[in-house]
PDB file of C-alpha atoms in Angstrom:
ATOM      1  CA  MET A 410     -26.013   3.096  12.695  1.00 43.00           C
ATOM      2  CA  ARG A 411     -23.029   5.359  12.271  1.00 39.00           C
ATOM      3  CA  GLN A 412     -23.189   9.119  12.220  1.00 40.00           C
ATOM      4  CA  ALA A 413     -22.216  10.613   8.890  1.00 43.00           C
ATOM      5  CA  GLY A 414     -20.019  13.191  10.569  1.00 42.00           C
ATOM      6  CA  ALA A 415     -18.186  10.729  12.776  1.00 41.00           C
ATOM      7  CA  TYR A 416     -15.707   9.761  10.106  1.00 40.00           C
ATOM      8  CA  SER A 417     -14.801  13.253   9.009  1.00 42.00           C
ATOM      9  CA  GLY A 418     -13.384  13.902  12.468  1.00 41.00           C
ATOM     10  CA  LEU A 419     -11.067  10.982  11.976  1.00 41.00           C
ATOM     11  CA  LEU A 420      -9.181  12.804   9.273  1.00 42.00           C
ATOM     12  CA  CYS A 421      -9.264  16.396  10.517  1.00 41.00           C
ATOM     13  CA  GLY A 422      -5.807  17.825  11.011  1.00 39.00           C
ATOM     14  CA  GLY A 423      -4.289  14.427  10.621  1.00 41.00           C
ATOM     15  CA  VAL A 424      -2.737  12.293   7.944  1.00 41.00           C
ATOM     16  CA  SER A 425      -4.004  12.962   4.448  1.00 42.00           C
ATOM     17  CA  GLY A 426      -7.282  14.721   5.023  1.00 41.00           C
ATOM     18  CA  ARG A 427      -7.901  15.298   1.335  1.00 36.00           C
ATOM     19  CA  THR A 428     -10.033  12.266   0.717  1.00 41.00           C
ATOM     20  CA  GLY A 429     -13.029  10.663   2.353  1.00 50.00           C
ATOM     21  CA  PRO A 430     -12.913   8.321   5.353  1.00 56.00           C
ATOM     22  CA  HIS A 431     -11.035   5.657   3.403  1.00 60.00           C
ATOM     23  CA  SER A 432      -9.861   6.222  -0.120  1.00 79.00           C
ATOM     24  CA  LEU A 433      -9.144   2.519  -0.589  1.00 92.00           C
ATOM     25  CA  PRO A 434     -11.672  -0.302  -0.146  1.00 94.00           C
ATOM     26  CA  LEU A 435     -11.134  -2.048   3.193  1.00 93.00           C
ATOM     27  CA  ALA A 436     -12.707  -5.331   2.101  1.00 94.00           C
ATOM     28  CA  ARG A 437     -10.268  -5.607  -0.784  1.00 87.00           C
ATOM     29  CA  ILE A 438      -7.303  -4.833   1.471  1.00 96.00           C
ATOM     30  CA  LYS A 439      -8.449  -7.539   3.868  1.00 90.00           C
ATOM     31  CA  LYS A 440      -8.720 -10.020   1.017  1.00 84.00           C
ATOM     32  CA  ILE A 441      -5.186  -9.249  -0.152  1.00 95.00           C
ATOM     33  CA  MET A 442      -3.943  -9.641   3.438  1.00 95.00           C
ATOM     34  CA  LYS A 443      -5.680 -13.005   3.711  1.00 84.00           C
ATOM     35  CA  ASN A 444      -4.035 -14.174   0.506  1.00 85.00           C
ATOM     36  CA  SER A 445      -0.547 -13.149   1.591  1.00 85.00           C
ATOM     37  CA  GLY A 446       0.040 -16.457   3.315  1.00 83.00           C
ATOM     38  CA  GLU A 447      -1.582 -19.508   4.799  1.00 71.00           C
ATOM     39  CA  ASP A 448      -0.572 -18.461   8.299  1.00 74.00           C
ATOM     40  CA  VAL A 449      -2.689 -15.318   8.215  1.00 82.00           C
ATOM     41  CA  LYS A 450      -5.546 -16.587  10.340  1.00 69.00           C
ATOM     42  CA  MET A 451      -7.500 -13.686  11.730  1.00 86.00           C
ATOM     43  CA  ILE A 452      -7.324  -9.983  10.969  1.00 93.00           C
ATOM     44  CA  SER A 453      -8.598  -7.350  13.379  1.00 91.00           C
ATOM     45  CA  GLY A 454     -10.964  -4.690  12.091  1.00 92.00           C
ATOM     46  CA  GLU A 455      -8.354  -1.980  12.566  1.00 89.00           C
ATOM     47  CA  ALA A 456      -5.644  -3.634  10.441  1.00 95.00           C
ATOM     48  CA  PRO A 457      -7.198  -2.896   7.018  1.00 95.00           C
ATOM     49  CA  ILE A 458      -7.892   0.652   8.205  1.00 91.00           C
ATOM     50  CA  ILE A 459      -4.231   1.153   9.085  1.00 91.00           C
ATOM     51  CA  PHE A 460      -3.293  -0.397   5.757  1.00 95.00           C
ATOM     52  CA  SER A 461      -5.524   1.966   3.837  1.00 93.00           C
ATOM     53  CA  LYS A 462      -3.410   4.833   5.167  1.00 86.00           C
ATOM     54  CA  ALA A 463      -0.148   2.927   4.762  1.00 97.00           C
ATOM     55  CA  CYS A 464      -1.005   2.222   1.131  1.00 97.00           C
ATOM     56  CA  GLU A 465      -1.734   5.888   0.526  1.00 91.00           C
ATOM     57  CA  LEU A 466       1.685   6.812   1.908  1.00 95.00           C
ATOM     58  CA  PHE A 467       3.287   4.082  -0.201  1.00 98.00           C
ATOM     59  CA  ILE A 468       1.526   5.168  -3.401  1.00 97.00           C
ATOM     60  CA  GLU A 469       2.413   8.785  -2.707  1.00 95.00           C
ATOM     61  CA  GLU A 470       6.087   8.049  -2.117  1.00 95.00           C
ATOM     62  CA  LEU A 471       6.513   5.759  -5.117  1.00 97.00           C
ATOM     63  CA  THR A 472       4.615   8.212  -7.320  1.00 97.00           C
ATOM     64  CA  ARG A 473       6.783  11.128  -6.191  1.00 85.00           C
ATOM     65  CA  ARG A 474       9.992   9.202  -6.812  1.00 93.00           C
ATOM     66  CA  SER A 475       8.701   7.984 -10.170  1.00 97.00           C
ATOM     67  CA  TRP A 476       7.853  11.542 -11.174  1.00 95.00           C
ATOM     68  CA  ILE A 477      11.445  12.564 -10.504  1.00 95.00           C
ATOM     69  CA  MET A 478      12.469   9.901 -13.020  1.00 94.00           C
ATOM     70  CA  ALA A 479       9.970  11.213 -15.572  1.00 97.00           C
ATOM     71  CA  ILE A 480      11.227  14.771 -15.113  1.00 91.00           C
ATOM     72  CA  GLN A 481      14.822  13.622 -15.558  1.00 90.00           C
ATOM     73  CA  GLY A 482      13.675  12.093 -18.823  1.00 94.00           C
ATOM     74  CA  LYS A 483      12.157  15.475 -19.745  1.00 88.00           C
ATOM     75  CA  ARG A 484       8.658  14.002 -19.859  1.00 90.00           C
ATOM     76  CA  ARG A 485       5.330  15.083 -18.397  1.00 79.00           C
ATOM     77  CA  THR A 486       3.728  11.653 -18.562  1.00 96.00           C
ATOM     78  CA  LEU A 487       4.459   9.062 -15.898  1.00 93.00           C
ATOM     79  CA  HIS A 488       5.386   5.743 -17.498  1.00 90.00           C
ATOM     80  CA  LYS A 489       5.748   2.342 -15.908  1.00 87.00           C
ATOM     81  CA  GLU A 490       9.483   2.534 -16.621  1.00 88.00           C
ATOM     82  CA  ASP A 491       9.584   5.483 -14.239  1.00 97.00           C
ATOM     83  CA  LEU A 492       8.130   3.291 -11.509  1.00 93.00           C
ATOM     84  CA  ALA A 493      10.721   0.618 -12.279  1.00 97.00           C
ATOM     85  CA  SER A 494      13.513   3.186 -12.078  1.00 96.00           C
ATOM     86  CA  ALA A 495      12.209   4.526  -8.769  1.00 97.00           C
ATOM     87  CA  VAL A 496      11.978   1.010  -7.333  1.00 97.00           C
ATOM     88  CA  ILE A 497      15.535   0.201  -8.375  1.00 94.00           C
ATOM     89  CA  ALA A 498      16.838   3.466  -6.916  1.00 96.00           C
ATOM     90  CA  THR A 499      15.144   3.128  -3.519  1.00 95.00           C
ATOM     91  CA  ASP A 500      16.309   0.649  -0.867  1.00 89.00           C
ATOM     92  CA  ILE A 501      13.002   0.153   0.896  1.00 93.00           C
ATOM     93  CA  PHE A 502      11.401  -0.823  -2.417  1.00 96.00           C
ATOM     94  CA  ASP A 503      13.828  -3.712  -2.977  1.00 88.00           C
ATOM     95  CA  PHE A 504      11.032  -6.229  -2.524  1.00 97.00           C
ATOM     96  CA  LEU A 505       9.416  -4.908  -5.716  1.00 96.00           C
ATOM     97  CA  ILE A 506      12.394  -5.255  -8.055  1.00 92.00           C
ATOM     98  CA  THR A 507      11.393  -8.667  -9.363  1.00 88.00           C
ATOM     99  CA  LEU A 508       7.811  -7.531  -9.842  1.00 88.00           C
ATOM    100  CA  VAL A 509       8.609  -4.407 -11.857  1.00 88.00           C
ATOM    101  CA  SER A 510      11.323  -6.194 -13.818  1.00 81.00           C
ATOM    102  CA  SER A 511       8.951  -9.006 -14.718  1.00 66.00           C
ATOM    103  CA  SER A 512       6.324  -6.472 -15.700  1.00 54.00           C
ATOM    104  CA  GLU A 513       8.839  -4.674 -17.881  1.00 47.00           C
ATOM    105  CA  SER A 514      10.179  -7.771 -19.588  1.00 47.00           C
ATOM    106  CA  HIS A 515       6.744  -8.465 -21.006  1.00 44.00           C
ATOM    107  CA  ALA A 516       7.239  -5.537 -23.353  1.00 46.00           C
ATOM    108  CA  VAL A 517       9.124  -7.607 -25.907  1.00 42.00           C
ATOM    109  CA  GLY A 518      10.702  -5.591 -28.661  1.00 43.00           C
ATOM    110  CA  GLY A 519      10.400  -2.358 -26.786  1.00 43.00           C
ATOM    111  CA  ALA A 520      13.097   0.264 -26.979  1.00 45.00           C
ATOM    112  CA  THR A 521      16.151  -0.483 -24.916  1.00 46.00           C
ATOM    113  CA  ASN A 522      15.635   1.244 -21.631  1.00 45.00           C
ATOM    114  CA  VAL A 523      18.943   2.766 -20.640  1.00 49.00           C
ATOM    115  CA  MET A 524      18.257   3.770 -17.082  1.00 48.00           C
ATOM    116  CA  GLU A 525      20.642   6.116 -15.378  1.00 45.00           C
ATOM    117  CA  VAL A 526      20.561   4.657 -11.896  1.00 51.00           C
ATOM    118  CA  GLU A 527      22.066   6.783  -9.180  1.00 46.00           C
ATOM    119  CA  THR A 528      24.658   5.134  -6.992  1.00 51.00           C
ATOM    120  CA  ILE A 529      23.240   3.943  -3.698  1.00 52.00           C
ATOM    121  CA  ASP A 530      25.435   3.872  -0.638  1.00 46.00           C
ATOM    122  CA  CYS A 531      24.865   0.405   0.764  1.00 50.00           C
ATOM    123  CA  SER A 532      27.104   0.773   3.795  1.00 45.00           C
TER     124      SER A 532
ATOM    125  CA  MET B 364       3.334 -15.324 -14.791  1.00 40.00           C
ATOM    126  CA  MET B 365       3.939 -12.802 -12.078  1.00 41.00           C
ATOM    127  CA  ASP B 366       6.782 -13.516  -9.717  1.00 39.00           C
ATOM    128  CA  ASN B 367       6.050 -13.111  -6.060  1.00 40.00           C
ATOM    129  CA  VAL B 368       8.849 -11.962  -3.791  1.00 43.00           C
ATOM    130  CA  GLY B 369       9.064 -13.363  -0.322  1.00 42.00           C
ATOM    131  CA  GLY B 370       8.142 -16.958  -0.904  1.00 41.00           C
ATOM    132  CA  SER B 371       4.408 -16.582  -0.575  1.00 40.00           C
ATOM    133  CA  SER B 372       2.968 -18.435  -3.529  1.00 42.00           C
ATOM    134  CA  SER B 373      -0.721 -18.010  -2.848  1.00 44.00           C
ATOM    135  CA  ASN B 374      -0.870 -14.828  -4.888  1.00 44.00           C
ATOM    136  CA  ILE B 375       0.109 -16.701  -8.039  1.00 48.00           C
ATOM    137  CA  ALA B 376      -3.238 -18.481  -8.166  1.00 46.00           C
ATOM    138  CA  GLU B 377      -4.617 -16.417 -11.019  1.00 44.00           C
ATOM    139  CA  ASN B 378      -7.780 -17.654 -12.688  1.00 45.00           C
ATOM    140  CA  SER B 379      -7.931 -20.536 -10.277  1.00 50.00           C
ATOM    141  CA  GLY B 380     -11.350 -19.581  -9.042  1.00 55.00           C
ATOM    142  CA  ILE B 381      -9.916 -19.000  -5.588  1.00 55.00           C
ATOM    143  CA  ILE B 382      -8.572 -15.548  -6.283  1.00 57.00           C
ATOM    144  CA  ARG B 383     -10.284 -13.562  -8.977  1.00 59.00           C
ATOM    145  CA  GLU B 384      -8.055 -11.140 -10.845  1.00 64.00           C
ATOM    146  CA  GLN B 385     -10.027  -8.125  -9.698  1.00 64.00           C
ATOM    147  CA  ASP B 386      -9.743  -9.232  -6.079  1.00 78.00           C
ATOM    148  CA  ARG B 387      -5.972  -9.439  -6.248  1.00 80.00           C
ATOM    149  CA  LEU B 388      -5.502  -5.716  -6.773  1.00 93.00           C
ATOM    150  CA  LEU B 389      -6.873  -2.478  -5.398  1.00 95.00           C
ATOM    151  CA  PRO B 390      -9.163  -0.664  -7.866  1.00 95.00           C
ATOM    152  CA  ILE B 391      -7.270   1.253 -10.532  1.00 95.00           C
ATOM    153  CA  ALA B 392      -9.521   4.303 -10.078  1.00 96.00           C
ATOM    154  CA  ASN B 393      -8.663   4.658  -6.388  1.00 94.00           C
ATOM    155  CA  VAL B 394      -4.963   4.102  -7.013  1.00 96.00           C
ATOM    156  CA  GLY B 395      -4.927   6.535  -9.940  1.00 97.00           C
ATOM    157  CA  LYS B 396      -6.671   9.189  -7.880  1.00 85.00           C
ATOM    158  CA  ILE B 397      -4.050   9.057  -5.126  1.00 96.00           C
ATOM    159  CA  MET B 398      -1.277   9.232  -7.734  1.00 97.00           C
ATOM    160  CA  LYS B 399      -2.888  12.231  -9.395  1.00 85.00           C
ATOM    161  CA  GLN B 400      -3.235  14.081  -6.104  1.00 86.00           C
ATOM    162  CA  ILE B 401       0.493  13.933  -5.432  1.00 90.00           C
ATOM    163  CA  LEU B 402       1.603  15.107  -8.877  1.00 96.00           C
ATOM    164  CA  PRO B 403       1.548  18.593 -10.420  1.00 96.00           C
ATOM    165  CA  PRO B 404      -1.694  19.484 -12.233  1.00 94.00           C
ATOM    166  CA  ASN B 405      -0.104  19.255 -15.677  1.00 86.00           C
ATOM    167  CA  ALA B 406       1.282  15.769 -15.085  1.00 96.00           C
ATOM    168  CA  LYS B 407      -0.169  12.851 -16.996  1.00 88.00           C
ATOM    169  CA  ILE B 408      -0.225   9.261 -15.795  1.00 96.00           C
ATOM    170  CA  SER B 409      -0.140   6.393 -18.277  1.00 96.00           C
ATOM    171  CA  LYS B 410      -2.532   3.527 -17.718  1.00 91.00           C
ATOM    172  CA  GLU B 411       0.416   1.137 -17.617  1.00 85.00           C
ATOM    173  CA  SER B 412       1.944   3.033 -14.721  1.00 96.00           C
ATOM    174  CA  LYS B 413      -1.341   2.848 -12.812  1.00 96.00           C
ATOM    175  CA  GLU B 414      -1.453  -0.894 -13.457  1.00 94.00           C
ATOM    176  CA  THR B 415       2.134  -1.270 -12.277  1.00 96.00           C
ATOM    177  CA  MET B 416       1.286   0.716  -9.148  1.00 97.00           C
ATOM    178  CA  GLN B 417      -1.681  -1.583  -8.505  1.00 95.00           C
ATOM    179  CA  GLU B 418       0.687  -4.558  -8.546  1.00 91.00           C
ATOM    180  CA  CYS B 419       3.202  -2.781  -6.319  1.00 97.00           C
ATOM    181  CA  VAL B 420       0.573  -1.891  -3.710  1.00 93.00           C
ATOM    182  CA  SER B 421      -0.723  -5.458  -3.499  1.00 96.00           C
ATOM    183  CA  GLU B 422       2.836  -6.688  -3.115  1.00 94.00           C
ATOM    184  CA  PHE B 423       3.389  -4.090  -0.379  1.00 98.00           C
ATOM    185  CA  ILE B 424       0.308  -5.315   1.512  1.00 97.00           C
ATOM    186  CA  SER B 425       1.421  -8.951   1.220  1.00 95.00           C
ATOM    187  CA  PHE B 426       5.012  -8.133   2.188  1.00 96.00           C
ATOM    188  CA  VAL B 427       4.025  -6.216   5.328  1.00 97.00           C
ATOM    189  CA  THR B 428       1.256  -8.648   6.266  1.00 96.00           C
ATOM    190  CA  SER B 429       3.662 -11.594   6.089  1.00 93.00           C
ATOM    191  CA  GLU B 430       6.072  -9.822   8.425  1.00 93.00           C
ATOM    192  CA  ALA B 431       3.252  -8.948  10.823  1.00 96.00           C
ATOM    193  CA  SER B 432       1.764 -12.441  10.835  1.00 92.00           C
ATOM    194  CA  GLU B 433       5.179 -13.987  11.459  1.00 85.00           C
ATOM    195  CA  LYS B 434       5.441 -11.834  14.583  1.00 90.00           C
ATOM    196  CA  CYS B 435       1.993 -13.036  15.664  1.00 94.00           C
ATOM    197  CA  ARG B 436       3.000 -16.632  15.099  1.00 82.00           C
ATOM    198  CA  LYS B 437       6.100 -16.266  17.251  1.00 89.00           C
ATOM    199  CA  GLU B 438       4.050 -14.676  20.002  1.00 93.00           C
ATOM    200  CA  ARG B 439       1.382 -17.353  19.598  1.00 83.00           C
ATOM    201  CA  ARG B 440      -1.336 -14.856  18.768  1.00 90.00           C
ATOM    202  CA  LYS B 441      -3.908 -15.545  16.088  1.00 82.00           C
ATOM    203  CA  THR B 442      -5.116 -12.073  15.194  1.00 93.00           C
ATOM    204  CA  VAL B 443      -3.073  -9.556  13.211  1.00 93.00           C
ATOM    205  CA  ASN B 444      -3.872  -6.105  14.583  1.00 93.00           C
ATOM    206  CA  GLY B 445      -2.933  -2.502  13.888  1.00 95.00           C
ATOM    207  CA  ASP B 446       0.098  -2.555  16.186  1.00 94.00           C
ATOM    208  CA  ASP B 447       1.494  -5.540  14.308  1.00 96.00           C
ATOM    209  CA  ILE B 448       1.167  -3.664  11.022  1.00 95.00           C
ATOM    210  CA  CYS B 449       2.956  -0.622  12.448  1.00 96.00           C
ATOM    211  CA  TRP B 450       5.711  -2.811  13.890  1.00 94.00           C
ATOM    212  CA  ALA B 451       6.138  -4.630  10.582  1.00 97.00           C
ATOM    213  CA  LEU B 452       6.427  -1.353   8.673  1.00 96.00           C
ATOM    214  CA  GLY B 453       9.238  -0.244  10.966  1.00 97.00           C
ATOM    215  CA  SER B 454      10.890  -3.642  10.728  1.00 94.00           C
ATOM    216  CA  LEU B 455      10.864  -3.519   6.924  1.00 96.00           C
ATOM    217  CA  GLY B 456      12.378  -0.056   6.662  1.00 96.00           C
ATOM    218  CA  PHE B 457       9.211   2.017   6.361  1.00 96.00           C
ATOM    219  CA  ASP B 458       9.997   3.953   9.528  1.00 88.00           C
ATOM    220  CA  ASP B 459       8.638   7.132   7.996  1.00 90.00           C
ATOM    221  CA  TYR B 460       5.233   5.483   7.737  1.00 95.00           C
ATOM    222  CA  ALA B 461       5.157   3.707  11.097  1.00 93.00           C
ATOM    223  CA  GLU B 462       5.083   6.831  13.252  1.00 81.00           C
ATOM    224  CA  PRO B 463       2.220   8.715  11.533  1.00 94.00           C
ATOM    225  CA  LEU B 464       0.295   5.453  11.350  1.00 92.00           C
ATOM    226  CA  ARG B 465       0.700   4.827  15.078  1.00 86.00           C
ATOM    227  CA  ARG B 466      -0.798   8.253  15.694  1.00 84.00           C
ATOM    228  CA  TYR B 467      -3.557   7.452  13.213  1.00 89.00           C
ATOM    229  CA  LEU B 468      -4.225   4.134  14.973  1.00 91.00           C
ATOM    230  CA  GLN B 469      -4.373   5.866  18.341  1.00 84.00           C
ATOM    231  CA  ARG B 470      -6.877   8.401  17.032  1.00 76.00           C
ATOM    232  CA  TYR B 471      -8.921   5.641  15.435  1.00 88.00           C
ATOM    233  CA  ARG B 472      -9.095   3.744  18.724  1.00 89.00           C
ATOM    234  CA  GLU B 473     -10.061   6.907  20.586  1.00 89.00           C
ATOM    235  CA  GLN B 474     -12.824   7.474  18.060  1.00 82.00           C
ATOM    236  CA  GLU B 475     -14.033   3.912  18.537  1.00 83.00           C
ATOM    237  CA  LEU B 476     -14.038   4.413  22.293  1.00 85.00           C
ATOM    238  CA  ASP B 477     -16.010   7.637  21.937  1.00 86.00           C
ATOM    239  CA  ARG B 478     -18.510   5.901  19.725  1.00 76.00           C
ATOM    240  CA  ALA B 479     -18.909   3.108  22.229  1.00 90.00           C
ATOM    241  CA  ASN B 480     -19.346   5.511  25.135  1.00 85.00           C
ATOM    242  CA  ASN B 481     -21.601   7.921  23.304  1.00 81.00           C
ATOM    243  CA  PRO B 482     -24.109   6.076  21.138  1.00 79.00           C
ATOM    244  CA  PRO B 483     -25.647   8.334  18.496  1.00 76.00           C
ATOM    245  CA  LYS B 484     -28.857   9.917  19.703  1.00 68.00           C
ATOM    246  CA  ARG B 485     -31.988   8.913  17.884  1.00 63.00           C
ATOM    247  CA  GLY B 486     -34.689  11.287  16.697  1.00 61.00           C
TER     248      GLY B 486
END
């Protein structure tokens, strides 16, 4: 039996206290971890909990960067093309380029997306 | 067919009965809520962008988990834990996430210790 108040202390004054104990389902995170490779044998109970916070930070960062793209396009609605632009413009999101490009290419016949990609210093 | 960066092919097993579609992604409602919280009140988020974010987050989990489990393999450990996740984030360029998550992990462990030392009183 866990005390109802025990979890709220976990988030007081810390990272992202806006939501409940875990804003993302831990069981689902664990399942995705398990499916990431055959060599993922055992996962400690704390790993999905850490990931739930890591995923929040990831979603927040990618959303913020995508919003900048939407604003540059003078729009108030976030489109998937904005996510693609943010991924392409951000080094640490390199691993997603194929995913967002593949997602985008499914929109056959869509308007040509002329993306103004800022120059990245790769030194 | 979705491409999967990083060589892990197990995520491609859509509709195979092993991985159900809904188990491959985090729930769109949870993801959308986090996105909404980071944007200005008048911002709108297209469903397609939420779906793209769902894909990106799952890829992020797989990407980081693979890095963490590789470290475990080299160190001949079988269980991926919170420290491995934090290390992998730093290794993959998400240094900005690793530090707050280490603090979060420390607080989580302290909470667990407190819970173990102070069982909730009954009555």
